[in-house]
Structure formats: structure tokens, C-alpha cells
Short mmCIF file of C-alpha atoms in Angstrom, two decimals:
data_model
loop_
_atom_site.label_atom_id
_atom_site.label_comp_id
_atom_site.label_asym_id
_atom_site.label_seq_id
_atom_site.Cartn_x
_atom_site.Cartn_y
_atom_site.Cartn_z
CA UNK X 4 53.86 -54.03 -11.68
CA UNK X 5 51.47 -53.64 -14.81
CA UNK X 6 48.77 -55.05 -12.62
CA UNK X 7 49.48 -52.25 -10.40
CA UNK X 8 49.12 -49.55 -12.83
CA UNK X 9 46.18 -51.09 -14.29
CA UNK X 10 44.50 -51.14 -10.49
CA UNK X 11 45.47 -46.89 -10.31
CA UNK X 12 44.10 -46.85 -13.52
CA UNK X 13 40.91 -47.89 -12.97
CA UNK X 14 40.50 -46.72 -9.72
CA UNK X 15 41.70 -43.43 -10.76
CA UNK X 16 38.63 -43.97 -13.44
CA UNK X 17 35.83 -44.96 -11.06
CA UNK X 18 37.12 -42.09 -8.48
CA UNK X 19 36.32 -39.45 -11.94
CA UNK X 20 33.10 -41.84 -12.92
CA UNK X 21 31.24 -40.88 -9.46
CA UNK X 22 32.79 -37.26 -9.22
CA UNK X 23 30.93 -36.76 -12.87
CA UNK X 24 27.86 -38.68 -11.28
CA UNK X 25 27.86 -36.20 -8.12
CA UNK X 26 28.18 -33.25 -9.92
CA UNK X 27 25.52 -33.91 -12.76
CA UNK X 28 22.82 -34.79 -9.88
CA UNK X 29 23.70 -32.02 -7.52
CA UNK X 30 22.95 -29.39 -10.25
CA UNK X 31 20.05 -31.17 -11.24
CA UNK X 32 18.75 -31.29 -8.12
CA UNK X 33 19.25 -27.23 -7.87
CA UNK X 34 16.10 -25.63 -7.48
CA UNK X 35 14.74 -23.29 -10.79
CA UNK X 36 14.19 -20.33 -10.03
CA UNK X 37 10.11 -19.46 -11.18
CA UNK X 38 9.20 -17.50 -14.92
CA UNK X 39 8.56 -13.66 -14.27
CA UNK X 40 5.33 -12.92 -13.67
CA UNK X 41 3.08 -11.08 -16.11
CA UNK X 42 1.44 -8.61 -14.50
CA UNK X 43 2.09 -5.83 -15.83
CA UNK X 44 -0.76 -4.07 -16.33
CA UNK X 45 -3.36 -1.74 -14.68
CA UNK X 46 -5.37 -3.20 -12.05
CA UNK X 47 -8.84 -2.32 -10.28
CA UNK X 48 -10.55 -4.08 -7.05
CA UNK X 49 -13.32 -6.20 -7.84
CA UNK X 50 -13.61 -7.62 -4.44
CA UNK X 51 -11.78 -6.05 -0.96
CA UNK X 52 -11.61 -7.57 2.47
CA UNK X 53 -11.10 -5.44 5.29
CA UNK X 54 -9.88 -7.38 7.39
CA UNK X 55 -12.24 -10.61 7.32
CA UNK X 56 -15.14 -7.84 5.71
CA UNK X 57 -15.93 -8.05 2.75
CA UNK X 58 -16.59 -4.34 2.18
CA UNK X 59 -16.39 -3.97 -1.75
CA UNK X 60 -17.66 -5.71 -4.85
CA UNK X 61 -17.30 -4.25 -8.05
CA UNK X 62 -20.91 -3.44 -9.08
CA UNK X 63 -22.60 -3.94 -5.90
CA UNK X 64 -24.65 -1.59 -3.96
CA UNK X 65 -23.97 -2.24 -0.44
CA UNK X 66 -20.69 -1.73 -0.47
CA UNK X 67 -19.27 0.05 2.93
CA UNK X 68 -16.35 1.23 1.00
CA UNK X 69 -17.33 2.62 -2.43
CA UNK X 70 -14.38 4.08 -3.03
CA UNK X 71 -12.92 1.10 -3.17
CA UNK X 72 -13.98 1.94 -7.21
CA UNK X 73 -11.13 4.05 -7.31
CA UNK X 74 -8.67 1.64 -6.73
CA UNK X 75 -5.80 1.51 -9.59
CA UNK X 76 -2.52 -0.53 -9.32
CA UNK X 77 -0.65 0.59 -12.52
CA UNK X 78 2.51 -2.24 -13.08
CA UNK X 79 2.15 -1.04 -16.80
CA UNK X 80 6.32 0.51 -16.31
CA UNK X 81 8.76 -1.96 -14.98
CA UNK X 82 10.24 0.92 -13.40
CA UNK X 83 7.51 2.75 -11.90
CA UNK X 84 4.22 2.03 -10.19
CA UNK X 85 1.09 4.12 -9.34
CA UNK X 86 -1.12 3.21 -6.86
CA UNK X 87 -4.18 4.76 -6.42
CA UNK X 88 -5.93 4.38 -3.00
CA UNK X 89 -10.15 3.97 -2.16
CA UNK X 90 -9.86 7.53 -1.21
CA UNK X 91 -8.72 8.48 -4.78
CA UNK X 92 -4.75 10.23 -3.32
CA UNK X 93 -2.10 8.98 -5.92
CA UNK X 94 1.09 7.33 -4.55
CA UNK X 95 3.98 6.72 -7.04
CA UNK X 96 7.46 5.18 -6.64
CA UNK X 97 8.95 1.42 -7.84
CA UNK X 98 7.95 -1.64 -7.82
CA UNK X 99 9.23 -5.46 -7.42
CA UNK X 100 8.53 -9.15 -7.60
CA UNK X 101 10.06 -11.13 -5.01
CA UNK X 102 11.85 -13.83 -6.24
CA UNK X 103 9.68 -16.93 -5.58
CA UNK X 104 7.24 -14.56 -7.20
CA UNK X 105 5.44 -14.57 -3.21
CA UNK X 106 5.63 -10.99 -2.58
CA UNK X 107 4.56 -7.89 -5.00
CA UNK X 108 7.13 -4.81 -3.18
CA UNK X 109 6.21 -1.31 -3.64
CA UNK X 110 8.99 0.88 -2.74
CA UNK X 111 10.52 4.57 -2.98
CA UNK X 112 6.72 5.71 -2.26
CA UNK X 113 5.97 9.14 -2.73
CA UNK X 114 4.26 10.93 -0.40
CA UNK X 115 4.95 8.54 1.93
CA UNK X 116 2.28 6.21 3.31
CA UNK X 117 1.36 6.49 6.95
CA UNK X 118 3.07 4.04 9.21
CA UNK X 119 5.63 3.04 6.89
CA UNK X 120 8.78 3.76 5.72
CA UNK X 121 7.71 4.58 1.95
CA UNK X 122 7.31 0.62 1.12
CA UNK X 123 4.15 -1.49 1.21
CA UNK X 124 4.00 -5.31 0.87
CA UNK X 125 1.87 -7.67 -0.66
CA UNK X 126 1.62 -11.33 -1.05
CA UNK X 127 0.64 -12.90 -4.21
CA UNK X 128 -1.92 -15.25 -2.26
CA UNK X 129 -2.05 -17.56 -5.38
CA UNK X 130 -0.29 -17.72 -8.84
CA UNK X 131 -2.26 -14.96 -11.02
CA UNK X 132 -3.71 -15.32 -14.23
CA UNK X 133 -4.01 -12.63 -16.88
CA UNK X 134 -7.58 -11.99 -15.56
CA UNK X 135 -6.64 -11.94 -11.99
CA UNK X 136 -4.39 -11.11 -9.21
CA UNK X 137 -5.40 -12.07 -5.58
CA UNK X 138 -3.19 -10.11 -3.13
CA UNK X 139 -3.08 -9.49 0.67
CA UNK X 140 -1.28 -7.07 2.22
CA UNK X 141 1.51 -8.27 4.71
CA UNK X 142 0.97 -6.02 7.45
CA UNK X 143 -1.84 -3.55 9.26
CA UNK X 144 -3.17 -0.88 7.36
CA UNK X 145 -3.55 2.35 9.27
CA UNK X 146 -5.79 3.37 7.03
CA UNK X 147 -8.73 0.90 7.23
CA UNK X 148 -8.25 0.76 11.02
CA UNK X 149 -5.29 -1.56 11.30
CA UNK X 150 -6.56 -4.46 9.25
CA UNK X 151 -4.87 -6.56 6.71
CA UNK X 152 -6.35 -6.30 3.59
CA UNK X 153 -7.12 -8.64 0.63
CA UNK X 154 -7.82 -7.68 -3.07
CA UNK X 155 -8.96 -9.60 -5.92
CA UNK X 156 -7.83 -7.29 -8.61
CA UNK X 157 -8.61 -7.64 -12.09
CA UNK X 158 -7.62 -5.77 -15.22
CA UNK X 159 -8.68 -2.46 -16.21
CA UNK X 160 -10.89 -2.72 -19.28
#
């Protein structure tokens, strides 16, 4: 009989032993979710692709879009953003970091921009730096003739 109870007993034991095991390594194995990024500041194109046109560089001369130079992403408010477009019109409303920090969300956008519902997307193409932020829009802008758009950005000095 006490070898009996002794067998429960450490059976019992093991059975807790890989239950403990199982846990720990299942929430060690749960992915972490990314650091915030820090980009909240204002931003200004240094180089915009038009679809696969390059057709702004910050200083240059032959740029097709020069107003490209008026470009301002303001991310300065955690609870606000202001964009300001190459044609110099100011859009304002909210703005959001996905969270896989993939996706930079502009939403609540007032006046409303064409061919959307008052949000535009953008994906973080790769991780930005204090001195840059690479993004491409995620869908067709009506505006430059249905093309999807990539900006280096880089802080306002």
C-alpha cells in the first residue's frame, strides 16, 4: 500500500513537473510585441516616387513635381496629425501605428481626401531612424494619376 501512494505521489509530481515545463515555454515562446516607434516629429520629402518616377529630390532642379517642397507630415501630437500635400492644401485628423509598427494610419481626415473614406495608409517600408522614414503608400493615389507613391521623408530642420 505505501508503495502505492508513493507511485501517486510521484506521478502526481512528474504530471505538475511537465505542466510547469509547458507553461514556462509556451509563454516564452509568445511573440513580443515591437517598442513604439519614434516618430514623432515633423517630416518633409527629400526624395518622391511617383509611381516607379522619381519626380522629387530635395534640392534638385529637375524635379517634375516641385511642390513636392511643400510636403509636411506633422506626428509632433499623438493625437493629431497634419499633412500637408505637394500642392500646399492642409489635411488634419488622427493618426496611428499599426501594431507590428508596418503601417503608419491616418484617419478622421478633414476635408476628406478624394477616393477615400477620410483614411490614408502607409507602410513603413523599413524600420526608421531618427533621420529617416521611408514610406509607401498602400493604395492608388488619385491625385498623382493613380500611382502608389514612395517617400523618403526626413526631419524638418
Amino acid at each position: 500500500m505505501d508503495t502505492l501512494k508513493k507511485c501517486t505521489a510521484v506521478r502526481r509530481a512528474v504530471y505538475y513537473l511537465l505542466f510547469s515545463v509547458a507553461s514556462t515555454l509556451s509563454l516564452a515562446c509568445q511573440p513580443k510585441e515591437p517598442a513604439p516607434l519614434a516618430i514623432g516629429k515633423v517630416w518633409k520629402a527629400q526624395v518622391v516616387k511617383e509611381g516607379d518616377q522619381v519626380v522629387y529630390t530635395q534640392g534638385g532642379s529637375a524635379n517634375t513635381q516641385p511642390g513636392y517642397v511643400n510636403f509636411r507630415l506633422d506626428l509632433t501630437d499623438p493625437q493629431k496629425v497634419t499633412l500637408v500635400d505637394r500642392d500646399g492644401k492642409t489635411i488634419v485628423g488622427t493618426w496611428t501605428v499599426s501594431p507590428d509598427n508596418k503601417r503608419l494610419i491616418l484617419e478622421n481626415l478633414k476635408p476628406v481626401p478624394s477616393n477615400t473614406i477620410g483614411t490614408i495608409e502607409y507602410y513603413i517600408t523599413t524600420p526608421p531612424t531618427p533621420a529617416t522614414l521611408p514610406l509607401q503608400r498602400t493604395a492608388e493615389s488619385r491625385k498623382t494619376g493613380n500611382t502608389v507613391n514612395d517617400y523618403q521623408l526626413v526631419p524638418m530642420e
